[in-house]
Coordinates of C-alpha atoms in Angstrom, one line a residue:
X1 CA -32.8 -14.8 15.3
X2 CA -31.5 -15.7 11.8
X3 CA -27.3 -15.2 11.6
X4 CA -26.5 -14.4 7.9
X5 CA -23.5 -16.5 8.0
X6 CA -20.8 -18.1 11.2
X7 CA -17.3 -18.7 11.1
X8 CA -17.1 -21.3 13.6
X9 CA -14.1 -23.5 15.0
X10 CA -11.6 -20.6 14.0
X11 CA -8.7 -19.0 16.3
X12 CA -9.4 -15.5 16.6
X13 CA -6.9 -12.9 16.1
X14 CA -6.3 -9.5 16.9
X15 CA -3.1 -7.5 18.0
X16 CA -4.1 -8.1 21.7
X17 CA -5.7 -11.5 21.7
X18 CA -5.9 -15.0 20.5
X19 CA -7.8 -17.2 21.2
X20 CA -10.9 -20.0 20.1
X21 CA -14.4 -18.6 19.1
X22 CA -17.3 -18.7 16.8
X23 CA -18.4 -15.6 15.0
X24 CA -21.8 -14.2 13.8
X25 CA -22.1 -11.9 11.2
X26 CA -25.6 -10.4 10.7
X27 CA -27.1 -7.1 8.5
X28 CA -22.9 -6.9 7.2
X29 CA -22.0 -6.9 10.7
X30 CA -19.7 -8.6 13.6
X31 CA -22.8 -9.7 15.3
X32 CA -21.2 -12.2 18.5
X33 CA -17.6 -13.5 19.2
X34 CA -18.5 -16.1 21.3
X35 CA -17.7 -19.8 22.3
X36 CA -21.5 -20.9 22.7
X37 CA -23.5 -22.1 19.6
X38 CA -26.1 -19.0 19.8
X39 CA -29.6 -20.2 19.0
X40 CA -31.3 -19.4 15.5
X41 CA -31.2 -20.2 12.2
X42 CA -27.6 -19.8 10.1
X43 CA -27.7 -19.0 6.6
X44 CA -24.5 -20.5 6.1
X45 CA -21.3 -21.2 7.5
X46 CA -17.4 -21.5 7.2
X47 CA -15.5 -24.2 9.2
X48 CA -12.1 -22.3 10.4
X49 CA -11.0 -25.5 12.3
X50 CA -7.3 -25.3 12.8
X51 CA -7.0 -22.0 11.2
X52 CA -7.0 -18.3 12.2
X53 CA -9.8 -15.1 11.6
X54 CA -8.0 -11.9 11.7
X55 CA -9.8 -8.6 10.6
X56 CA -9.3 -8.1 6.8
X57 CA -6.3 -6.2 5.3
X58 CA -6.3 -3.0 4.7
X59 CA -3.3 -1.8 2.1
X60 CA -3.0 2.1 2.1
X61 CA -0.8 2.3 -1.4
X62 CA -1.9 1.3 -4.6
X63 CA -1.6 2.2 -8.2
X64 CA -4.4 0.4 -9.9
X65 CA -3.7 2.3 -13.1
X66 CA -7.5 3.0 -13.4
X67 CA -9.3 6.4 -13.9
X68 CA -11.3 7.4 -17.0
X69 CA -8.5 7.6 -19.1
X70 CA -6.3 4.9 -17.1
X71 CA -3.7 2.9 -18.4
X72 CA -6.3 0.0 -18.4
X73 CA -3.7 -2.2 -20.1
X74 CA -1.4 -2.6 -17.2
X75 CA -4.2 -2.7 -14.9
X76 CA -8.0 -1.5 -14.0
X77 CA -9.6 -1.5 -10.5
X78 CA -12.2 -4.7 -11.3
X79 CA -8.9 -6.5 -11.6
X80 CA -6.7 -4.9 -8.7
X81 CA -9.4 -5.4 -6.2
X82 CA -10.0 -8.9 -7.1
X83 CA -6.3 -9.6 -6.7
X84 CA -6.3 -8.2 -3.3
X85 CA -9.4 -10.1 -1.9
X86 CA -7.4 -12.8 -3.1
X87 CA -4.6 -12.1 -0.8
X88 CA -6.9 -11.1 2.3
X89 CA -7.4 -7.1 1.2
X90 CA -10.7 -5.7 2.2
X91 CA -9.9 -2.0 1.6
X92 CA -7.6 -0.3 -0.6
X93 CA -7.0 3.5 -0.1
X94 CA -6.1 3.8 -3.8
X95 CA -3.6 6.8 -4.9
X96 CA -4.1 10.0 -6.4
X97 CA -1.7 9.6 -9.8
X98 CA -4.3 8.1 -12.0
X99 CA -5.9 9.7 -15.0
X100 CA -7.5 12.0 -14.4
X101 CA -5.1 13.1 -11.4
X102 CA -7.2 13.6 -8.0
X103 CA -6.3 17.3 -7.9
X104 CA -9.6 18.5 -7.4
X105 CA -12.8 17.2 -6.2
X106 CA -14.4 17.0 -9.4
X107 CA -11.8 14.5 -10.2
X108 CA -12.4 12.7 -7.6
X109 CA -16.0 12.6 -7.6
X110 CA -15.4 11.2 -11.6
X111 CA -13.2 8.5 -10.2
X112 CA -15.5 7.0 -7.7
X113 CA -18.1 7.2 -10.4
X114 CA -15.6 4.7 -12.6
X115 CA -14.3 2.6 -10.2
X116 CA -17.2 2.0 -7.7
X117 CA -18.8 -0.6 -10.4
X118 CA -15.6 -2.4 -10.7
X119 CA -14.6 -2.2 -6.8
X120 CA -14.0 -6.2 -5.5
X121 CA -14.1 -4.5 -2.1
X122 CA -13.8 -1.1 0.2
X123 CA -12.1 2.0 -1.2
X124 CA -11.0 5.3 -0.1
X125 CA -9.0 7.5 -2.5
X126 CA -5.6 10.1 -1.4
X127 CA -5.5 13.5 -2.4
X128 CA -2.9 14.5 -4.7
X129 CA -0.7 18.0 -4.0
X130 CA 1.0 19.8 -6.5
X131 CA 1.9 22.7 -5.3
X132 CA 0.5 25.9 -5.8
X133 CA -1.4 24.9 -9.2
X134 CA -4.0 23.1 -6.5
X135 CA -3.0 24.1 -3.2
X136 CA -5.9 25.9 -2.9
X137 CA -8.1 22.6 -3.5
X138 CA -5.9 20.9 -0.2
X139 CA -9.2 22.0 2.2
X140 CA -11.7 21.2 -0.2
X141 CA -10.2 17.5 -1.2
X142 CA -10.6 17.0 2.6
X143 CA -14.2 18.1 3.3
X144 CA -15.1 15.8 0.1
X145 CA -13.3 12.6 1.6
X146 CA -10.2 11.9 0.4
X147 CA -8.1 9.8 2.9
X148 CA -5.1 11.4 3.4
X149 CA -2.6 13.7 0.3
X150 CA 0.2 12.8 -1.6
X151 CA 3.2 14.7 -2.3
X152 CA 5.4 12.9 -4.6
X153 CA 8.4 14.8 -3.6
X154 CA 10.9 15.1 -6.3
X155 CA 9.0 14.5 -9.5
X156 CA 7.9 17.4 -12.3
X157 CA 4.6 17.7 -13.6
X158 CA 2.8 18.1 -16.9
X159 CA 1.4 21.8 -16.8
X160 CA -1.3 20.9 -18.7
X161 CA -2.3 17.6 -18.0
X162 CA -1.5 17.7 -14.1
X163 CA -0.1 14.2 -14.6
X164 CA 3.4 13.7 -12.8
X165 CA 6.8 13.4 -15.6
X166 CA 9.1 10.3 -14.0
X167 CA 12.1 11.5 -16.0
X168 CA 12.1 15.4 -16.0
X169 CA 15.3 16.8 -17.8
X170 CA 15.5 20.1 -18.3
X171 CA 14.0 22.0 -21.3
X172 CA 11.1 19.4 -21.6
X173 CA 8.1 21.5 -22.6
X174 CA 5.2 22.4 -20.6
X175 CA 6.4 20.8 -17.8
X176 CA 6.8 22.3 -14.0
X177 CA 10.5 21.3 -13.0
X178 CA 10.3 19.4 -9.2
X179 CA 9.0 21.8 -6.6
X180 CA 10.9 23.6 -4.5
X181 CA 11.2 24.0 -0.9
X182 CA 9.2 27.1 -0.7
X183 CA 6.3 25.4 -2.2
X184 CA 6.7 22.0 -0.2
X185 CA 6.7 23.9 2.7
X186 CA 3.5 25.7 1.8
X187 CA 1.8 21.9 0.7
X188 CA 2.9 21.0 4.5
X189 CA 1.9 24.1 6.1
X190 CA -2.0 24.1 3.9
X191 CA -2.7 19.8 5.0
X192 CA -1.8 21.1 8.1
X193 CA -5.2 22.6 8.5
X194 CA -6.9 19.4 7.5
X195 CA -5.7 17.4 10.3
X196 CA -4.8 14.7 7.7
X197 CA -1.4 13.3 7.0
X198 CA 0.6 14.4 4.2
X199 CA 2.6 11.1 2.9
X200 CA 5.7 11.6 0.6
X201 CA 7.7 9.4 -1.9
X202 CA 10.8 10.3 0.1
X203 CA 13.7 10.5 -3.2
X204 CA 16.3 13.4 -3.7
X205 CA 15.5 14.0 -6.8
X206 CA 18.5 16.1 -8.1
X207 CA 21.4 13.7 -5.6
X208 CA 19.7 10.8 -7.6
X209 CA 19.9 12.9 -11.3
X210 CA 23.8 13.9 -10.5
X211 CA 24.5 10.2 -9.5
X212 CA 23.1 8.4 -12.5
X213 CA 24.4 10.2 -14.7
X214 CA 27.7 9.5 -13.4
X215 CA 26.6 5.3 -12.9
X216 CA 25.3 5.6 -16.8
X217 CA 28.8 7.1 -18.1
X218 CA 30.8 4.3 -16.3
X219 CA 29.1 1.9 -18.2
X220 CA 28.4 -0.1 -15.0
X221 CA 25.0 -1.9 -15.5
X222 CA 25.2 -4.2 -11.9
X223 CA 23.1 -4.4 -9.6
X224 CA 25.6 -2.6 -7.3
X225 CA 25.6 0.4 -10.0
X226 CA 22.1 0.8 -9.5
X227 CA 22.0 1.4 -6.0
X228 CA 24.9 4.1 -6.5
X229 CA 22.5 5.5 -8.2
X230 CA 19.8 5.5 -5.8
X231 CA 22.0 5.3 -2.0
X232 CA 20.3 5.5 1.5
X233 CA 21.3 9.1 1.5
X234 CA 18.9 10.3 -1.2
X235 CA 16.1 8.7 1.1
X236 CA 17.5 10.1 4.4
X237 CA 17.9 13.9 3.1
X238 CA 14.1 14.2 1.9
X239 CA 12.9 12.5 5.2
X240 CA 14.9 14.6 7.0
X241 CA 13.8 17.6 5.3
X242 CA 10.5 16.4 5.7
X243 CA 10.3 16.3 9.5
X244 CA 11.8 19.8 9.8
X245 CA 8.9 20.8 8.4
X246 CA 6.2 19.1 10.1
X247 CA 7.7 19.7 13.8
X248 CA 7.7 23.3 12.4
X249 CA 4.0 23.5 11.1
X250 CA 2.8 20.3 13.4
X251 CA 1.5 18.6 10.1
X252 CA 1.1 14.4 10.0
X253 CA 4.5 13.4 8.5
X254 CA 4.1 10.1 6.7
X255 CA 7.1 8.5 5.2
X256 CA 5.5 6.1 2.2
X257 CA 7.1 3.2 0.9
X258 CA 10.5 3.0 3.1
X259 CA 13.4 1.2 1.8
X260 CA 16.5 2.9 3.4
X261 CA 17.3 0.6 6.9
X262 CA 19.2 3.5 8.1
X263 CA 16.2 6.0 7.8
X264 CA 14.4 4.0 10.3
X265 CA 16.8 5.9 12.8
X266 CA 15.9 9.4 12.1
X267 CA 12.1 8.4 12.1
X268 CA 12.8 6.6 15.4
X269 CA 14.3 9.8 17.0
X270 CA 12.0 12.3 15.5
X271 CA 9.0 10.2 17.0
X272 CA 11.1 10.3 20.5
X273 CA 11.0 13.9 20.4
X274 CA 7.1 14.4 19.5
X275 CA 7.3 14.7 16.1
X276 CA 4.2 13.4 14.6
X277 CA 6.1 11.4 11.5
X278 CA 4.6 8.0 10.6
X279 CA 6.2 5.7 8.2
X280 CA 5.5 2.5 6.3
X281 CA 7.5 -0.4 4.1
X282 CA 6.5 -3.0 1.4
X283 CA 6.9 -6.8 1.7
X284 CA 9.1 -6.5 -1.2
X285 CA 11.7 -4.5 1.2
X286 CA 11.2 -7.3 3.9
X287 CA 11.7 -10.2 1.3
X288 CA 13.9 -9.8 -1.1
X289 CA 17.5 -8.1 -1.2
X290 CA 20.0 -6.7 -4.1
X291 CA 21.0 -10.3 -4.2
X292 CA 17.7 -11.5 -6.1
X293 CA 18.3 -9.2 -9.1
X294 CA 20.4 -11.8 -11.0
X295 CA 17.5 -14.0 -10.6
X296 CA 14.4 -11.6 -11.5
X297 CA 16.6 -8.8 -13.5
X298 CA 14.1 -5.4 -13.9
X299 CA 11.4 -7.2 -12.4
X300 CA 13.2 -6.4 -8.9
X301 CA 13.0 -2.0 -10.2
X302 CA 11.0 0.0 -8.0
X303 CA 11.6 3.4 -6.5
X304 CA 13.1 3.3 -3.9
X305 CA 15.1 0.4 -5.0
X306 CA 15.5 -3.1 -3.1
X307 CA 18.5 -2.4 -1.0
X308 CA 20.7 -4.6 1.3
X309 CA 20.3 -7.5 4.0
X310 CA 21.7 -4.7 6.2
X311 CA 18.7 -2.5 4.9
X312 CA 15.9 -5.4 5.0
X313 CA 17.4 -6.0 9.1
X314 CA 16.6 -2.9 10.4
X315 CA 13.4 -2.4 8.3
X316 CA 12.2 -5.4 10.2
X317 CA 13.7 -4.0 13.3
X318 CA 11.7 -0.9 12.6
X319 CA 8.3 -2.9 12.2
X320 CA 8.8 -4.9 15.4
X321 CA 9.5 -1.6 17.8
X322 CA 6.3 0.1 16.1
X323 CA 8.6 2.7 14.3
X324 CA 7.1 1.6 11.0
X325 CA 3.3 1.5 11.3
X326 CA 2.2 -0.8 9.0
X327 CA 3.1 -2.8 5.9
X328 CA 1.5 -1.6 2.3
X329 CA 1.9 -3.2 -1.3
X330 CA 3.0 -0.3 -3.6
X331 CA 0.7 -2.3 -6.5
X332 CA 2.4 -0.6 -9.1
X333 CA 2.0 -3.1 -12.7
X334 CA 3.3 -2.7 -15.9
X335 CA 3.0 -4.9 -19.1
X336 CA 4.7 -7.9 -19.7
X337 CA 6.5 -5.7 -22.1
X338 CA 7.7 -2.9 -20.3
X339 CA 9.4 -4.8 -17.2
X340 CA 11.1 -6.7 -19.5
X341 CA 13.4 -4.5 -20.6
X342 CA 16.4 -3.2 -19.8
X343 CA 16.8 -2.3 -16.1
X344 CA 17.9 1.4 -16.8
X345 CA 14.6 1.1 -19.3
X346 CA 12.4 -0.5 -17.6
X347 CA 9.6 1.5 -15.2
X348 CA 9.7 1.1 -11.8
X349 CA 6.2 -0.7 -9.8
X350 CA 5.9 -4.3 -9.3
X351 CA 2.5 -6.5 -9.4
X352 CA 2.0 -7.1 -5.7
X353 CA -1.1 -6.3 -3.8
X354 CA -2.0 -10.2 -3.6
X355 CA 1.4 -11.0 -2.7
X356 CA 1.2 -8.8 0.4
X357 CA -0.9 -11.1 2.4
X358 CA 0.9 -14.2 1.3
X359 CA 4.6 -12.4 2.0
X360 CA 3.7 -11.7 5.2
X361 CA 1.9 -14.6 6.3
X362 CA 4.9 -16.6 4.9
X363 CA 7.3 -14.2 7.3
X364 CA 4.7 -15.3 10.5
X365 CA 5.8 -18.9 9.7
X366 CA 9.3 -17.8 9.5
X367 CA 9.5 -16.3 13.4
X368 CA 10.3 -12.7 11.4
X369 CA 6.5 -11.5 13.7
X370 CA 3.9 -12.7 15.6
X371 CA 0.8 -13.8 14.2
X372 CA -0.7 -11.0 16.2
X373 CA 1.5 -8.6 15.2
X374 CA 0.3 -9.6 11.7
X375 CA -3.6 -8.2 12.9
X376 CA -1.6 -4.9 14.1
X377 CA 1.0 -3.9 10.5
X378 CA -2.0 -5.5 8.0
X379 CA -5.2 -4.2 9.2
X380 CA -5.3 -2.3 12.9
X381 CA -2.9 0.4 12.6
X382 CA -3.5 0.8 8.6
X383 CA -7.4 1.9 10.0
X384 CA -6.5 3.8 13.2
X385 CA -3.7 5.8 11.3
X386 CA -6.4 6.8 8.5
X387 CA -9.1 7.4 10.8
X388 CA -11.4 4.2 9.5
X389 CA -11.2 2.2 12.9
X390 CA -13.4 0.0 14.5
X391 CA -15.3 0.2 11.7
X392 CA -13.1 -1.1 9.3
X393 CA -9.6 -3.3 10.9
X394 CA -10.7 -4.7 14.1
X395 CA -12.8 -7.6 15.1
X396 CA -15.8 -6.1 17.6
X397 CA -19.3 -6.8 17.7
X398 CA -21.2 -3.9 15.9
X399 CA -18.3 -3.2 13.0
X400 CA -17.7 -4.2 9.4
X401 CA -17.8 -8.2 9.0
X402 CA -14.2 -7.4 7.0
X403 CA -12.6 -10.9 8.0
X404 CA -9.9 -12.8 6.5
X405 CA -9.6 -17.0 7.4
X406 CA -5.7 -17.9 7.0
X407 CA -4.5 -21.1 6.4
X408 CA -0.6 -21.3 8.2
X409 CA 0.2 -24.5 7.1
X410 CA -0.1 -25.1 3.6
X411 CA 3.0 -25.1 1.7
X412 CA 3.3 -24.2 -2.5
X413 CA 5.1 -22.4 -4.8
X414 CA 4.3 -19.2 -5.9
X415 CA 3.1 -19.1 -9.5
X416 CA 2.5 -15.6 -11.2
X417 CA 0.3 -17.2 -13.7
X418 CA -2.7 -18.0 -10.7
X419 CA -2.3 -13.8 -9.5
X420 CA -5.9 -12.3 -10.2
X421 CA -3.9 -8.8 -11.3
X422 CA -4.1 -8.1 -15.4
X423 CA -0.1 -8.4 -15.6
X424 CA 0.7 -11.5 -14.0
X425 CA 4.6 -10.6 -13.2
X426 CA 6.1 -10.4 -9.5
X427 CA 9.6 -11.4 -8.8
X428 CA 8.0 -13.7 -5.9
X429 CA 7.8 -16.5 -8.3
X430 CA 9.0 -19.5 -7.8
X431 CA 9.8 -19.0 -4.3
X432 CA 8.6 -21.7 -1.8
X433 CA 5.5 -20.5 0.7
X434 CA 4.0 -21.5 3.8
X435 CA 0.6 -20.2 5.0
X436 CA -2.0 -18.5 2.7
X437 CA -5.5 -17.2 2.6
X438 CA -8.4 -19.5 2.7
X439 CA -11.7 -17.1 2.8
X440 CA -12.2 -13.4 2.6
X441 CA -15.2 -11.5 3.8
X442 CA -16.2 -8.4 2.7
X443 CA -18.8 -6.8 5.3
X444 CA -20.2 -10.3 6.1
X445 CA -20.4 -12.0 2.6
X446 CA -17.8 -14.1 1.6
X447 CA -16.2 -13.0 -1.8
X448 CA -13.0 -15.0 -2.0
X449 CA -13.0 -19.0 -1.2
X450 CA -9.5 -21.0 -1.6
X451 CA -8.1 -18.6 -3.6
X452 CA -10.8 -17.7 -5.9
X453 CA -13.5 -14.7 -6.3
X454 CA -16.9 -16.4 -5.7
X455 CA -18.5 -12.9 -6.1
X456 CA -19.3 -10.1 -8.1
X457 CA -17.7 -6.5 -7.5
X458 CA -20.0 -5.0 -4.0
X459 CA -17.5 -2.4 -2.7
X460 CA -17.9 1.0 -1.5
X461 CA -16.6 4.5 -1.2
X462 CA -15.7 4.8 2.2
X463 CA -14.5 7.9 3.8
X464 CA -12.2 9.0 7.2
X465 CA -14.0 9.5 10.1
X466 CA -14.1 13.3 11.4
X467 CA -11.7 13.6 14.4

């Protein structure tokens, strides 16, 4: 027997489990977990002594900015990916609002084709929903592989481009004002048939319009404005909306990039009563608070916005009880240029799919989780929830060699200028760290070693499994 490469001396992790072992990887797979030195030649191996192997991260939300006609400047897919195998990533489910939009299966067919070549590691791609200018392209999206649709509840689109308008006032030319219920309701009722989820950026869009233009006339430009702008209650009255619908039509409610604290109830209590409704938050929403915006200024804007301590407690209380599934990075960059700005000017997205990893390993060290509940919100529950597990999130002898080696102990300072991202901006800088990623393996070869990419671009298209 010849073993392709061992991981030996490591602490093995898994949501369940922890505990001392060697592992063999052959032919890209877990070959043996197992405390005996196996006989045979080894290729080569990684010493993990006094550090842990978990199953490699999985982050279900980015916006790598790529696509054919992508706005490459911000970002591109050969960079994104390399950032996240930096920070422990060994698939990205990549989202549907690039350019060309994944409305149809032509366009997604065309952005595999672009992206495969640059792809640092595993990939599957969301479906985007738009209504009725592609409902009828909802069944066919899933039979060609997308991982799950998008509605981005709120926002207009371009009528002729398909691409979504951020800032929609009326009047604006060839542009489809934000849907209405009628036509969310039928988006719900047509992924219904797909058994996939339907995940939603959860924003009131016309509570949110009324409200800033009131903030804007006062002439208020804190912090404190902003989130008048954007309060809880424009994230509660969409996700509440939301689950009406999908205990009426028994569609896969998933609740994307949760901010609001006191949402977390009404997710908790739909889930008590049946309701299939899922949600997820970002590390920025478990780190940082309205009171960092005086340090970082617009680099803190996303959508939702950074709320309260009260908001970041229960959001952590939430991840704990299992109401929130799973942690995701909303990688959403923009130039050096652009964030700089104003706040009220500035777009909304952040540079953070190799912070993920290092936010949340950081939080471990902090007693916010357990290192095993670490395996379960960053790689097990991402991969059961999207239909990719064992193969891809777990540690078990016959699956993907998708590993991540942690280091908890090593303390720095995050520095934006080492991110492997194309804009090298995250308000995470400066900020004192303890425990980051050592190694990353993508389906048995390692790609990323003390930080850096020792390997050129070998991921794949990979595709849910048929329930």
């Amino acid at each position: 027997m010849t073993w392709d490469h061992v991981i030996k001396n490591g602490t093995i992790v898994t949501p369940a489990e922890t505990y001392k072992a060697n592992l063999y990887i052959k032919d890209e797979k877990i070959a043996a977990i197992t405390n005996e030195e196996l006989p045979g030649e080894v290729k080569s191996v990684t010493d993990a002594k006094g550090k842990y192997v978990l199953p490699g991260f999985i982050d279900t939300h980015s916006h790598s900015r790529d696509g054919r006609n992508g706005a490459h400047y911000k970002e591109d897919f050969f960079h994104s990916s390399m950032a996240g195998a930096c920070g422990g990533i060994t698939t990205i489910l990549e989202m549907p609002n690039c350019n060309p939009a994944i409305y149809n299966v032509a366009n997604l067919n065309d952005l595999i084709e672009v992206i495969t070549p640059k792809a640092h590691v595993d990939f599957g791609v969301w479906g985007l929903c738009l209504g009725n200018l592609n409902l009828d392209q909802i069944l066919p999206l899933s039979e060609a592989g997308v991982c799950g649709f998008k509605y981005f509840w709120g926002y207009a689109i371009d009528s002729k481009t398909y691409q979504l308008v951020y800032n929609y006032q009326e009047g604006m030319k060839d542009v489809i004002p934000p849907l209405d219920e009628g036509e969310i309701y039928k988006i719900f009722r047509e992924v219904a048939k797909t058994g996939q989820l339907v995940g939603i950026h959860a924003e009131n869009f016309y509570l949110i319009k009324m409200l800033s233009e009131e903030v804007k006339a006062s002439g208020d430009k804190s912090y404190a404005a902003v989130l008048r702008s954007r309060p809880p209650v424009s994230e509660m009255t969409v996700i509440e909306t939301g689950i009406l619908f999908a205990e009426a039509l028994g569609t896969h409610l998933h609740i994307l990039h949760l901010a609001s604290g006191d949402a977390v109830r009404l997710i908790r209590d739909a889930q008590k009563q049946g309701i299939n409704v899922t949600a997820e938050t970002c590390p920025h929403y478990l780190a940082l608070t309205d009171k960092d915006f005086d340090r970082v200024g617009a680099l803190l804007k996303g959508y939702p916005p950074i709320r309260t301590q009260h908001d970041q407690d229960l959001l952590w209380e939430g991840l704990n009880d299992g109401t929130l599934s799973f942690v995701c990075s909303d990688h959403a960059p923009h130039s050096y240029e652009e964030k700089m700005k104003d706040y009220w000017d500035a777009p909304a997205g952040m540079t953070n799919i190799e912070i993920m990893g290092p936010v949340m390993i950081n939080a471990v060290n902090q007693g916010k989780l357990t290192i095993n509940q670490l395996a379960a919100v960053m790689s097990e529950n991402q991969a059961k929830m999207f239909n990719l597990y064992p193969q891809k999130g777990s540690l078990e002898v016959g699956t993907d060699a998708d590993i991540v080696v942690v280091d908890m102990d090593t303390e720095y300072i995050m520095d934006q200028e080492k991110l492997h991202s194309r804009t090298k901006l995250t308000p995470f800088n400066g900020l004192k760290m303890k425990g980051k990623v050592d190694a990353t393996f993508l389906r048995g070869k390692k790609i990323v070693e003390h930080g850096e990419m020792i390997a050129e671009p070998g991921g794949k298209f990979i595709r849910p499994n048929k329930k």
